[in-house]
Amino acid sequence: LALPGKANPQFALMDATTPESDVTTYNNYYEFGTGKGDPARYAGALQTHPWQLSVEGEAGKPRTFAIEDLLKLAPMEERVYRLRCVEGWSMVIPWVGYSLSALLKQVDPTSRAKYVEFVTARQPGNMRGLSSGVLDWPYVEVLRIDEAMHPLTMLVFGVYGKTLPNQNGAPLRLAVPWKYGFKSGKSLVAIRLVEKQPASSWMRAAPHEYGFYANVNPDVPHPRWSQATERRIGEGGFFAPKRKTLPFNGYAEQVASLYQGMDLRANY
Amino acid sequence: MDARQVDRCKPLLFVLGLFPLARWVWLGVTDQLTANPIEFLTRSAGTWTLVCLMVTLAITPLRRLLGMPALLRWRRMCGLYTFFYATLHLLTWAWWDQGFDLAGMVADTLQRPFVAVGLAAFFLMSLLALTSTRGWMRRLGGNWQRLHRAIYPIGVLAIVHYWLHKAGKNDYAEVVIYGGLLAALLGWRLVAWWRARRLAAA
Protein backbone atom coordinates (compact mmCIF):
# COMPACT_ATOMS: atom_id res chain seq x y z
CA LEU A 1 0.00 0.00 0.00
CA ALA A 2 1.35 3.39 -0.94
CA LEU A 3 2.26 5.65 1.97
CA PRO A 4 4.01 8.70 0.59
CA GLY A 5 5.87 11.08 2.86
CA LYS A 6 7.14 14.53 2.14
CA ALA A 7 10.93 14.35 2.04
CA ASN A 8 12.30 16.16 5.08
CA PRO A 9 15.58 17.80 3.97
CA GLN A 10 16.68 18.02 7.59
CA PHE A 11 16.94 14.25 7.67
CA ALA A 12 18.44 13.55 4.26
CA LEU A 13 21.69 11.59 3.92
CA MET A 14 24.46 11.54 1.36
CA ASP A 15 24.82 7.76 1.75
CA ALA A 16 23.24 5.58 -0.92
CA THR A 17 20.07 3.90 0.32
CA THR A 18 20.14 0.15 0.85
CA PRO A 19 18.23 -1.84 -1.79
CA GLU A 20 14.59 -2.31 -0.77
CA SER A 21 14.86 -6.06 -1.32
CA ASP A 22 17.61 -6.22 1.32
CA VAL A 23 15.68 -4.04 3.77
CA THR A 24 12.66 -6.33 3.53
CA THR A 25 14.39 -9.75 3.50
CA TYR A 26 17.20 -9.37 6.02
CA ASN A 27 15.58 -8.75 9.38
CA ASN A 28 15.78 -9.45 13.06
CA TYR A 29 12.28 -10.07 14.38
CA TYR A 30 12.73 -12.95 16.78
CA GLU A 31 9.01 -13.51 17.25
CA PHE A 32 9.19 -15.10 13.82
CA GLY A 33 12.48 -16.94 14.28
CA THR A 34 16.13 -16.07 14.82
CA GLY A 35 17.22 -16.57 11.20
CA LYS A 36 17.59 -13.39 9.17
CA GLY A 37 15.23 -14.76 6.51
CA ASP A 38 12.61 -16.02 8.99
CA PRO A 39 10.70 -12.74 9.38
CA ALA A 40 10.21 -12.32 5.62
CA ARG A 41 9.13 -15.96 5.43
CA TYR A 42 6.77 -16.13 8.40
CA ALA A 43 5.63 -12.63 9.34
CA GLY A 44 2.70 -12.90 6.91
CA ALA A 45 0.83 -14.52 9.81
CA LEU A 46 0.96 -11.31 11.87
CA GLN A 47 -2.55 -9.91 12.32
CA THR A 48 -2.37 -6.14 11.74
CA HIS A 49 -6.09 -5.26 11.38
CA PRO A 50 -7.59 -3.91 13.51
CA TRP A 51 -4.69 -2.31 15.41
CA GLN A 52 -4.62 -0.13 18.46
CA LEU A 53 -1.87 1.61 20.36
CA SER A 54 -2.47 2.54 23.95
CA VAL A 55 -0.44 5.40 25.38
CA GLU A 56 -0.70 5.12 29.13
CA GLY A 57 0.92 5.72 32.49
CA GLU A 58 2.17 9.07 33.73
CA ALA A 59 0.04 11.13 31.37
CA GLY A 60 -2.58 13.79 31.86
CA LYS A 61 -4.64 12.43 28.98
CA PRO A 62 -3.83 8.72 28.49
CA ARG A 63 -5.54 7.35 25.43
CA THR A 64 -5.88 4.46 23.05
CA PHE A 65 -5.34 5.33 19.41
CA ALA A 66 -6.61 3.36 16.43
CA ILE A 67 -4.02 3.01 13.68
CA GLU A 68 -6.28 5.07 11.40
CA ASP A 69 -6.05 8.01 13.83
CA LEU A 70 -2.28 7.68 14.16
CA LEU A 71 -1.87 7.84 10.40
CA LYS A 72 -3.59 11.23 10.44
CA LEU A 73 -2.07 12.61 13.62
CA ALA A 74 0.80 14.47 11.93
CA PRO A 75 2.01 14.99 8.35
CA MET A 76 3.92 12.00 6.97
CA GLU A 77 7.59 12.72 6.37
CA GLU A 78 10.17 10.69 4.54
CA ARG A 79 13.47 10.59 6.42
CA VAL A 80 16.56 8.72 5.38
CA TYR A 81 18.20 7.23 8.48
CA ARG A 82 21.23 5.07 9.03
CA LEU A 83 20.44 1.83 10.84
CA ARG A 84 23.28 0.20 12.74
CA CYS A 85 22.62 -3.31 14.04
CA VAL A 86 24.47 -4.38 17.19
CA GLU A 87 25.64 -7.40 15.16
CA GLY A 88 27.95 -5.21 13.09
CA TRP A 89 26.00 -4.50 9.91
CA SER A 90 24.24 -1.38 8.76
CA MET A 91 21.70 -0.10 6.28
CA VAL A 92 20.43 3.26 5.01
CA ILE A 93 16.64 3.30 5.01
CA PRO A 94 14.01 5.81 3.86
CA TRP A 95 11.40 5.61 6.63
CA VAL A 96 7.95 7.25 6.47
CA GLY A 97 6.40 8.66 9.64
CA TYR A 98 6.82 11.53 12.05
CA SER A 99 8.56 12.42 15.30
CA LEU A 100 7.34 10.39 18.27
CA SER A 101 7.10 13.65 20.22
CA ALA A 102 4.04 14.58 18.12
CA LEU A 103 2.21 11.60 19.61
CA LEU A 104 3.54 11.96 23.15
CA LYS A 105 2.45 15.60 23.30
CA GLN A 106 -1.12 14.44 22.66
CA VAL A 107 -1.27 12.62 25.99
CA ASP A 108 0.34 15.30 28.12
CA PRO A 109 3.16 13.50 29.95
CA THR A 110 3.35 14.45 33.64
CA SER A 111 6.52 15.52 35.43
CA ARG A 112 6.84 11.97 36.76
CA ALA A 113 7.19 10.56 33.24
CA LYS A 114 10.95 9.89 33.27
CA TYR A 115 11.08 6.85 31.04
CA VAL A 116 9.10 5.56 28.09
CA GLU A 117 8.49 1.86 27.75
CA PHE A 118 7.62 0.41 24.36
CA VAL A 119 5.65 -2.82 24.33
CA THR A 120 5.49 -4.79 21.10
CA ALA A 121 2.92 -7.26 19.79
CA ARG A 122 2.71 -10.79 21.16
CA GLN A 123 0.39 -12.96 19.05
CA PRO A 124 0.86 -16.57 20.18
CA GLY A 125 -0.93 -18.28 17.31
CA ASN A 126 0.72 -16.13 14.67
CA MET A 127 4.31 -15.90 15.86
CA ARG A 128 6.16 -19.17 15.53
CA GLY A 129 9.23 -17.83 17.34
CA LEU A 130 7.49 -17.26 20.68
CA SER A 131 8.04 -20.87 21.71
CA SER A 132 11.81 -20.50 21.46
CA GLY A 133 12.51 -18.94 24.85
CA VAL A 134 15.27 -16.72 23.44
CA LEU A 135 13.63 -13.76 25.18
CA ASP A 136 10.69 -13.04 27.45
CA TRP A 137 7.75 -11.96 25.36
CA PRO A 138 6.39 -9.48 24.63
CA TYR A 139 9.56 -7.72 23.53
CA VAL A 140 10.01 -4.51 25.49
CA GLU A 141 12.30 -1.56 24.91
CA VAL A 142 12.83 1.61 26.91
CA LEU A 143 14.02 5.17 26.28
CA ARG A 144 14.60 8.05 28.61
CA ILE A 145 11.86 10.69 28.16
CA ASP A 146 14.29 13.22 26.62
CA GLU A 147 15.46 10.57 24.16
CA ALA A 148 11.86 9.76 23.29
CA MET A 149 11.01 13.43 22.80
CA HIS A 150 14.06 14.09 20.61
CA PRO A 151 13.01 15.08 17.07
CA LEU A 152 15.16 12.28 15.58
CA THR A 153 13.14 9.62 17.39
CA MET A 154 10.59 8.61 14.84
CA LEU A 155 7.31 6.76 14.84
CA VAL A 156 7.43 4.84 11.59
CA PHE A 157 4.50 3.65 9.48
CA GLY A 158 6.15 3.07 6.14
CA VAL A 159 9.35 2.40 4.27
CA TYR A 160 10.23 3.11 0.66
CA GLY A 161 6.97 5.04 0.23
CA LYS A 162 4.82 2.06 1.19
CA THR A 163 3.22 0.90 4.42
CA LEU A 164 5.58 -1.22 6.51
CA PRO A 165 5.85 -4.88 5.51
CA ASN A 166 5.08 -7.14 8.50
CA GLN A 167 8.71 -8.24 8.80
CA ASN A 168 9.78 -4.61 9.23
CA GLY A 169 7.34 -4.06 12.09
CA ALA A 170 3.88 -3.32 10.64
CA PRO A 171 1.79 -1.41 11.24
CA LEU A 172 3.95 0.95 13.29
CA ARG A 173 7.40 0.85 14.83
CA LEU A 174 10.10 3.03 16.23
CA ALA A 175 13.30 4.31 14.60
CA VAL A 176 15.98 5.66 16.96
CA PRO A 177 18.89 6.11 14.56
CA TRP A 178 21.71 6.83 17.03
CA LYS A 179 21.10 3.62 18.95
CA TYR A 180 21.63 0.00 17.96
CA GLY A 181 18.71 -1.35 15.96
CA PHE A 182 17.24 -3.49 18.72
CA LYS A 183 16.20 -0.34 20.59
CA SER A 184 13.69 0.39 17.82
CA GLY A 185 10.77 -1.87 18.71
CA LYS A 186 8.52 -3.24 16.00
CA SER A 187 4.73 -3.64 15.83
CA LEU A 188 4.04 -1.45 18.87
CA VAL A 189 0.89 -2.05 20.94
CA ALA A 190 1.57 0.11 23.99
CA ILE A 191 3.69 3.04 25.05
CA ARG A 192 3.96 3.50 28.82
CA LEU A 193 5.19 6.62 30.52
CA VAL A 194 6.79 5.60 33.80
CA GLU A 195 8.80 7.09 36.63
CA LYS A 196 11.25 4.25 37.37
CA GLN A 197 13.53 2.76 34.74
CA PRO A 198 12.07 -0.56 33.55
CA ALA A 199 14.39 -3.30 32.27
CA SER A 200 14.29 -3.95 28.54
CA SER A 201 14.02 -7.47 27.16
CA TRP A 202 17.71 -7.61 26.24
CA MET A 203 18.82 -6.24 29.59
CA ARG A 204 16.92 -9.06 31.25
CA ALA A 205 18.21 -11.74 28.86
CA ALA A 206 21.91 -10.79 28.78
CA PRO A 207 22.72 -7.96 31.18
CA HIS A 208 26.49 -8.31 30.66
CA GLU A 209 26.10 -7.72 26.92
CA TYR A 210 23.30 -5.18 26.63
CA GLY A 211 23.05 -2.00 28.63
CA PHE A 212 20.20 0.46 28.92
CA TYR A 213 21.48 3.07 26.49
CA ALA A 214 22.81 0.99 23.58
CA ASN A 215 24.07 4.12 21.84
CA VAL A 216 26.13 3.27 18.79
CA ASN A 217 29.70 3.58 20.04
CA PRO A 218 32.81 2.37 18.17
CA ASP A 219 34.83 2.56 21.39
CA VAL A 220 32.76 0.12 23.41
CA PRO A 221 33.15 -3.37 21.96
CA HIS A 222 30.51 -6.02 22.33
CA PRO A 223 31.93 -8.85 24.47
CA ARG A 224 32.21 -11.05 21.39
CA TRP A 225 33.11 -8.63 18.66
CA SER A 226 34.45 -5.15 18.01
CA GLN A 227 32.01 -2.35 17.25
CA ALA A 228 34.69 -0.23 15.57
CA THR A 229 33.61 -1.16 12.06
CA GLU A 230 30.48 -2.26 10.27
CA ARG A 231 29.45 -4.01 7.09
CA ARG A 232 27.10 -1.86 5.00
CA ILE A 233 24.54 -4.22 3.49
CA GLY A 234 24.36 -4.19 -0.28
CA GLU A 235 27.58 -2.26 -0.64
CA GLY A 236 30.43 -3.34 -2.80
CA GLY A 237 30.49 -7.14 -2.83
CA PHE A 238 33.17 -9.36 -1.36
CA PHE A 239 36.10 -6.98 -1.72
CA ALA A 240 34.55 -3.93 -0.08
CA PRO A 241 36.29 -3.10 3.18
CA LYS A 242 34.13 -2.54 6.25
CA ARG A 243 33.13 1.00 7.19
CA LYS A 244 34.28 2.78 10.31
CA THR A 245 31.42 3.04 12.78
CA LEU A 246 30.63 6.61 13.81
CA PRO A 247 29.91 7.72 17.39
CA PHE A 248 26.13 7.90 17.82
CA ASN A 249 25.92 6.37 14.34
CA GLY A 250 26.80 9.75 12.83
CA TYR A 251 24.18 11.69 14.80
CA ALA A 252 26.53 13.02 17.49
CA GLU A 253 25.85 16.63 16.53
CA GLN A 254 22.15 16.20 17.25
CA VAL A 255 22.20 13.91 20.30
CA ALA A 256 25.57 14.02 22.10
CA SER A 257 24.26 16.79 24.38
CA LEU A 258 21.71 14.34 25.82
CA TYR A 259 24.57 12.48 27.47
CA GLN A 260 26.71 15.37 28.64
CA GLY A 261 28.84 14.48 31.64
CA MET A 262 28.01 10.78 31.40
CA ASP A 263 30.67 8.08 31.11
CA LEU A 264 29.51 6.32 27.97
CA ARG A 265 31.82 3.38 28.61
CA ALA A 266 30.04 2.63 31.87
CA ASN A 267 26.62 3.58 30.51
CA TYR A 268 26.75 1.46 27.37
CA MET B 1 31.15 -53.46 2.46
CA ASP B 2 34.61 -54.95 2.21
CA ALA B 3 37.83 -53.02 1.71
CA ARG B 4 37.56 -53.10 -2.10
CA GLN B 5 34.03 -51.72 -2.10
CA VAL B 6 34.93 -49.03 0.40
CA ASP B 7 37.84 -48.01 -1.82
CA ARG B 8 35.64 -47.97 -4.87
CA CYS B 9 33.25 -45.56 -3.15
CA LYS B 10 36.05 -43.20 -2.23
CA PRO B 11 35.72 -40.97 -5.32
CA LEU B 12 32.03 -40.67 -4.45
CA LEU B 13 32.95 -39.53 -0.95
CA PHE B 14 35.35 -37.00 -2.46
CA VAL B 15 32.59 -35.53 -4.62
CA LEU B 16 30.18 -35.52 -1.66
CA GLY B 17 32.69 -33.51 0.34
CA LEU B 18 32.61 -30.82 -2.31
CA PHE B 19 28.85 -30.41 -1.95
CA PRO B 20 28.99 -27.40 0.44
CA LEU B 21 31.39 -25.62 -1.89
CA ALA B 22 29.19 -26.36 -4.93
CA ARG B 23 26.15 -25.18 -2.97
CA TRP B 24 27.79 -21.83 -2.20
CA VAL B 25 28.66 -21.34 -5.87
CA TRP B 26 25.08 -22.21 -6.84
CA LEU B 27 23.61 -19.85 -4.25
CA GLY B 28 26.00 -17.14 -5.40
CA VAL B 29 25.15 -17.54 -9.08
CA THR B 30 21.41 -17.51 -8.33
CA ASP B 31 21.71 -14.54 -5.95
CA GLN B 32 20.60 -16.46 -2.86
CA LEU B 33 23.42 -15.65 -0.47
CA THR B 34 21.07 -13.32 1.51
CA ALA B 35 21.52 -9.58 1.93
CA ASN B 36 24.71 -10.24 3.92
CA PRO B 37 26.61 -12.86 1.88
CA ILE B 38 29.74 -12.39 3.95
CA GLU B 39 28.03 -13.32 7.20
CA PHE B 40 26.17 -16.15 5.50
CA LEU B 41 29.36 -17.70 4.07
CA THR B 42 31.27 -17.22 7.33
CA ARG B 43 28.61 -19.03 9.34
CA SER B 44 27.94 -21.62 6.68
CA ALA B 45 31.64 -22.56 6.54
CA GLY B 46 31.60 -22.94 10.33
CA THR B 47 28.52 -25.13 10.24
CA TRP B 48 29.95 -27.41 7.54
CA THR B 49 33.18 -27.73 9.51
CA LEU B 50 31.10 -29.08 12.38
CA VAL B 51 29.20 -31.44 10.11
CA CYS B 52 32.43 -32.85 8.66
CA LEU B 53 33.86 -33.19 12.17
CA MET B 54 30.82 -35.18 13.29
CA VAL B 55 31.05 -37.45 10.24
CA THR B 56 34.75 -38.02 10.94
CA LEU B 57 34.03 -38.90 14.56
CA ALA B 58 31.21 -41.22 13.49
CA ILE B 59 33.48 -43.46 11.43
CA THR B 60 34.84 -45.50 14.35
CA PRO B 61 31.45 -46.18 15.98
CA LEU B 62 30.01 -47.05 12.56
CA ARG B 63 32.82 -49.50 11.85
CA ARG B 64 31.94 -51.39 14.99
CA LEU B 65 28.17 -51.10 14.86
CA LEU B 66 27.96 -52.09 11.20
CA GLY B 67 30.74 -54.62 11.42
CA MET B 68 32.59 -52.87 8.59
CA PRO B 69 36.13 -52.22 9.74
CA ALA B 70 37.07 -51.19 6.19
CA LEU B 71 35.25 -47.87 6.72
CA LEU B 72 38.50 -46.75 8.32
CA ARG B 73 39.67 -46.06 4.78
CA TRP B 74 37.31 -43.05 4.62
CA ARG B 75 38.43 -41.43 7.81
CA ARG B 76 41.41 -39.46 6.55
CA MET B 77 39.40 -37.89 3.75
CA CYS B 78 36.64 -36.91 6.17
CA GLY B 79 39.22 -35.41 8.51
CA LEU B 80 40.89 -33.48 5.71
CA TYR B 81 37.53 -32.11 4.55
CA THR B 82 36.93 -30.94 8.12
CA PHE B 83 40.26 -29.13 7.96
CA PHE B 84 39.43 -27.74 4.51
CA TYR B 85 36.16 -26.13 5.67
CA ALA B 86 37.77 -24.99 8.92
CA THR B 87 40.43 -23.23 6.83
CA LEU B 88 37.77 -21.49 4.75
CA HIS B 89 35.94 -20.53 7.95
CA LEU B 90 39.16 -19.03 9.36
CA LEU B 91 39.82 -17.21 6.09
CA THR B 92 36.39 -15.55 6.14
CA TRP B 93 37.33 -14.05 9.51
CA ALA B 94 40.87 -13.08 8.51
CA TRP B 95 39.81 -11.56 5.22
CA TRP B 96 36.30 -10.18 5.52
CA ASP B 97 36.19 -9.36 9.20
CA GLN B 98 39.80 -8.33 9.80
CA GLY B 99 41.02 -7.34 6.33
CA PHE B 100 44.20 -9.45 6.93
CA ASP B 101 45.32 -6.88 9.49
CA LEU B 102 47.65 -8.92 11.69
CA ALA B 103 47.61 -6.49 14.64
CA GLY B 104 43.82 -6.42 14.52
CA MET B 105 43.66 -10.21 14.42
CA VAL B 106 45.96 -10.54 17.43
CA ALA B 107 43.93 -7.97 19.36
CA ASP B 108 40.66 -9.68 18.42
CA THR B 109 42.04 -13.03 19.60
CA LEU B 110 43.30 -11.68 22.91
CA GLN B 111 40.13 -9.78 23.69
CA ARG B 112 37.60 -12.42 22.75
CA PRO B 113 37.55 -15.95 24.16
CA PHE B 114 35.14 -16.80 21.35
CA VAL B 115 37.87 -16.17 18.75
CA ALA B 116 40.67 -17.63 20.87
CA VAL B 117 38.82 -20.92 21.34
CA GLY B 118 38.13 -21.21 17.61
CA LEU B 119 41.76 -20.52 16.79
CA ALA B 120 42.97 -23.08 19.33
CA ALA B 121 40.77 -25.71 17.68
CA PHE B 122 42.14 -24.73 14.29
CA PHE B 123 45.74 -24.87 15.45
CA LEU B 124 45.30 -28.39 16.83
CA MET B 125 43.45 -29.44 13.71
CA SER B 126 46.25 -28.22 11.46
CA LEU B 127 48.69 -30.46 13.38
CA LEU B 128 46.45 -33.42 12.63
CA ALA B 129 46.12 -32.47 8.97
CA LEU B 130 49.88 -32.05 8.68
CA THR B 131 50.55 -35.49 10.15
CA SER B 132 47.80 -37.26 8.25
CA THR B 133 50.14 -38.77 5.66
CA ARG B 134 51.46 -42.34 5.68
CA GLY B 135 54.98 -41.00 6.10
CA TRP B 136 54.09 -39.17 9.31
CA MET B 137 52.16 -42.17 10.58
CA ARG B 138 55.31 -44.27 10.20
CA ARG B 139 57.60 -41.65 11.70
CA LEU B 140 55.40 -41.05 14.74
CA GLY B 141 54.65 -44.72 15.36
CA GLY B 142 52.61 -45.18 18.51
CA ASN B 143 52.61 -41.45 19.15
CA TRP B 144 50.56 -40.92 16.02
CA GLN B 145 47.41 -42.30 17.58
CA ARG B 146 48.07 -40.41 20.79
CA LEU B 147 48.43 -37.16 18.84
CA HIS B 148 45.32 -37.80 16.79
CA ARG B 149 43.21 -38.27 19.89
CA ALA B 150 43.40 -34.46 19.93
CA ILE B 151 40.31 -34.69 17.73
CA TYR B 152 38.26 -35.11 20.96
CA PRO B 153 39.34 -31.81 22.57
CA ILE B 154 39.04 -30.22 19.12
CA GLY B 155 35.39 -31.28 19.05
CA VAL B 156 34.83 -29.83 22.51
CA LEU B 157 36.57 -26.57 21.56
CA ALA B 158 34.45 -26.31 18.42
CA ILE B 159 31.24 -26.66 20.44
CA VAL B 160 32.45 -24.12 23.02
CA HIS B 161 33.28 -21.73 20.17
CA TYR B 162 29.77 -22.18 18.75
CA TRP B 163 28.19 -21.83 22.18
CA LEU B 164 30.04 -18.60 22.93
CA HIS B 165 28.93 -17.28 19.55
CA LYS B 166 25.27 -17.95 20.34
CA ALA B 167 25.43 -17.05 24.04
CA GLY B 168 24.60 -13.37 23.77
CA LYS B 169 21.32 -14.12 22.07
CA ASN B 170 20.33 -17.07 24.25
CA ASP B 171 19.85 -18.98 21.05
CA TYR B 172 21.16 -22.45 21.81
CA ALA B 173 18.91 -24.68 19.69
CA GLU B 174 21.59 -25.59 17.13
CA VAL B 175 24.37 -25.70 19.70
CA VAL B 176 22.37 -28.30 21.62
CA ILE B 177 21.97 -30.44 18.49
CA TYR B 178 25.67 -30.45 17.63
CA GLY B 179 26.74 -30.61 21.26
CA GLY B 180 24.43 -33.58 21.83
CA LEU B 181 25.79 -35.32 18.77
CA LEU B 182 29.36 -34.80 19.95
CA ALA B 183 28.45 -36.03 23.44
CA ALA B 184 26.94 -39.18 21.93
CA LEU B 185 29.98 -39.81 19.72
CA LEU B 186 32.44 -39.30 22.56
CA GLY B 187 30.20 -41.10 25.06
CA TRP B 188 30.13 -44.16 22.86
CA ARG B 189 33.94 -44.26 22.95
CA LEU B 190 33.96 -43.91 26.72
CA VAL B 191 31.59 -46.84 27.09
CA ALA B 192 33.58 -48.93 24.59
CA TRP B 193 36.81 -48.12 26.39
CA TRP B 194 35.33 -48.97 29.79
CA ARG B 195 33.95 -52.30 28.53
CA ALA B 196 37.27 -53.22 26.96
CA ARG B 197 39.02 -52.47 30.22
CA ARG B 198 36.61 -54.62 32.17
CA LEU B 199 37.05 -57.44 29.69
CA ALA B 200 40.79 -57.19 29.93
CA ALA B 201 40.61 -57.27 33.70
CA ALA B 202 38.35 -60.32 33.74
Coordinates of C-alpha atoms in Angstrom, one line a residue, chain A residues 22 25-26 28 30 34 36 87 89 133-134 202 205-206 209-210 221-226 231 233-234 237-239 242, chain B residues 33-39 41 43 95-98 108 111-115 164-172 174:
Chain A
D22 CA 17.6 -6.2 1.3
T25 CA 14.4 -9.8 3.5
Y26 CA 17.2 -9.4 6.0
N28 CA 15.8 -9.5 13.1
Y30 CA 12.7 -13.0 16.8
T34 CA 16.1 -16.1 14.8
K36 CA 17.6 -13.4 9.2
E87 CA 25.6 -7.4 15.2
W89 CA 26.0 -4.5 9.9
G133 CA 12.5 -18.9 24.8
V134 CA 15.3 -16.7 23.4
W202 CA 17.7 -7.6 26.2
A205 CA 18.2 -11.7 28.9
A206 CA 21.9 -10.8 28.8
E209 CA 26.1 -7.7 26.9
Y210 CA 23.3 -5.2 26.6
P221 CA 33.1 -3.4 22.0
H222 CA 30.5 -6.0 22.3
P223 CA 31.9 -8.8 24.5
R224 CA 32.2 -11.0 21.4
W225 CA 33.1 -8.6 18.7
S226 CA 34.4 -5.2 18.0
R231 CA 29.5 -4.0 7.1
I233 CA 24.5 -4.2 3.5
G234 CA 24.4 -4.2 -0.3
G237 CA 30.5 -7.1 -2.8
F238 CA 33.2 -9.4 -1.4
F239 CA 36.1 -7.0 -1.7
K242 CA 34.1 -2.5 6.2
Chain B
L33 CA 23.4 -15.6 -0.5
T34 CA 21.1 -13.3 1.5
A35 CA 21.5 -9.6 1.9
N36 CA 24.7 -10.2 3.9
P37 CA 26.6 -12.9 1.9
I38 CA 29.7 -12.4 4.0
E39 CA 28.0 -13.3 7.2
L41 CA 29.4 -17.7 4.1
R43 CA 28.6 -19.0 9.3
W95 CA 39.8 -11.6 5.2
W96 CA 36.3 -10.2 5.5
D97 CA 36.2 -9.4 9.2
Q98 CA 39.8 -8.3 9.8
D108 CA 40.7 -9.7 18.4
Q111 CA 40.1 -9.8 23.7
R112 CA 37.6 -12.4 22.7
P113 CA 37.5 -15.9 24.2
F114 CA 35.1 -16.8 21.3
V115 CA 37.9 -16.2 18.7
L164 CA 30.0 -18.6 22.9
H165 CA 28.9 -17.3 19.6
K166 CA 25.3 -17.9 20.3
A167 CA 25.4 -17.1 24.0
G168 CA 24.6 -13.4 23.8
K169 CA 21.3 -14.1 22.1
N170 CA 20.3 -17.1 24.3
D171 CA 19.8 -19.0 21.0
Y172 CA 21.2 -22.5 21.8
E174 CA 21.6 -25.6 17.1

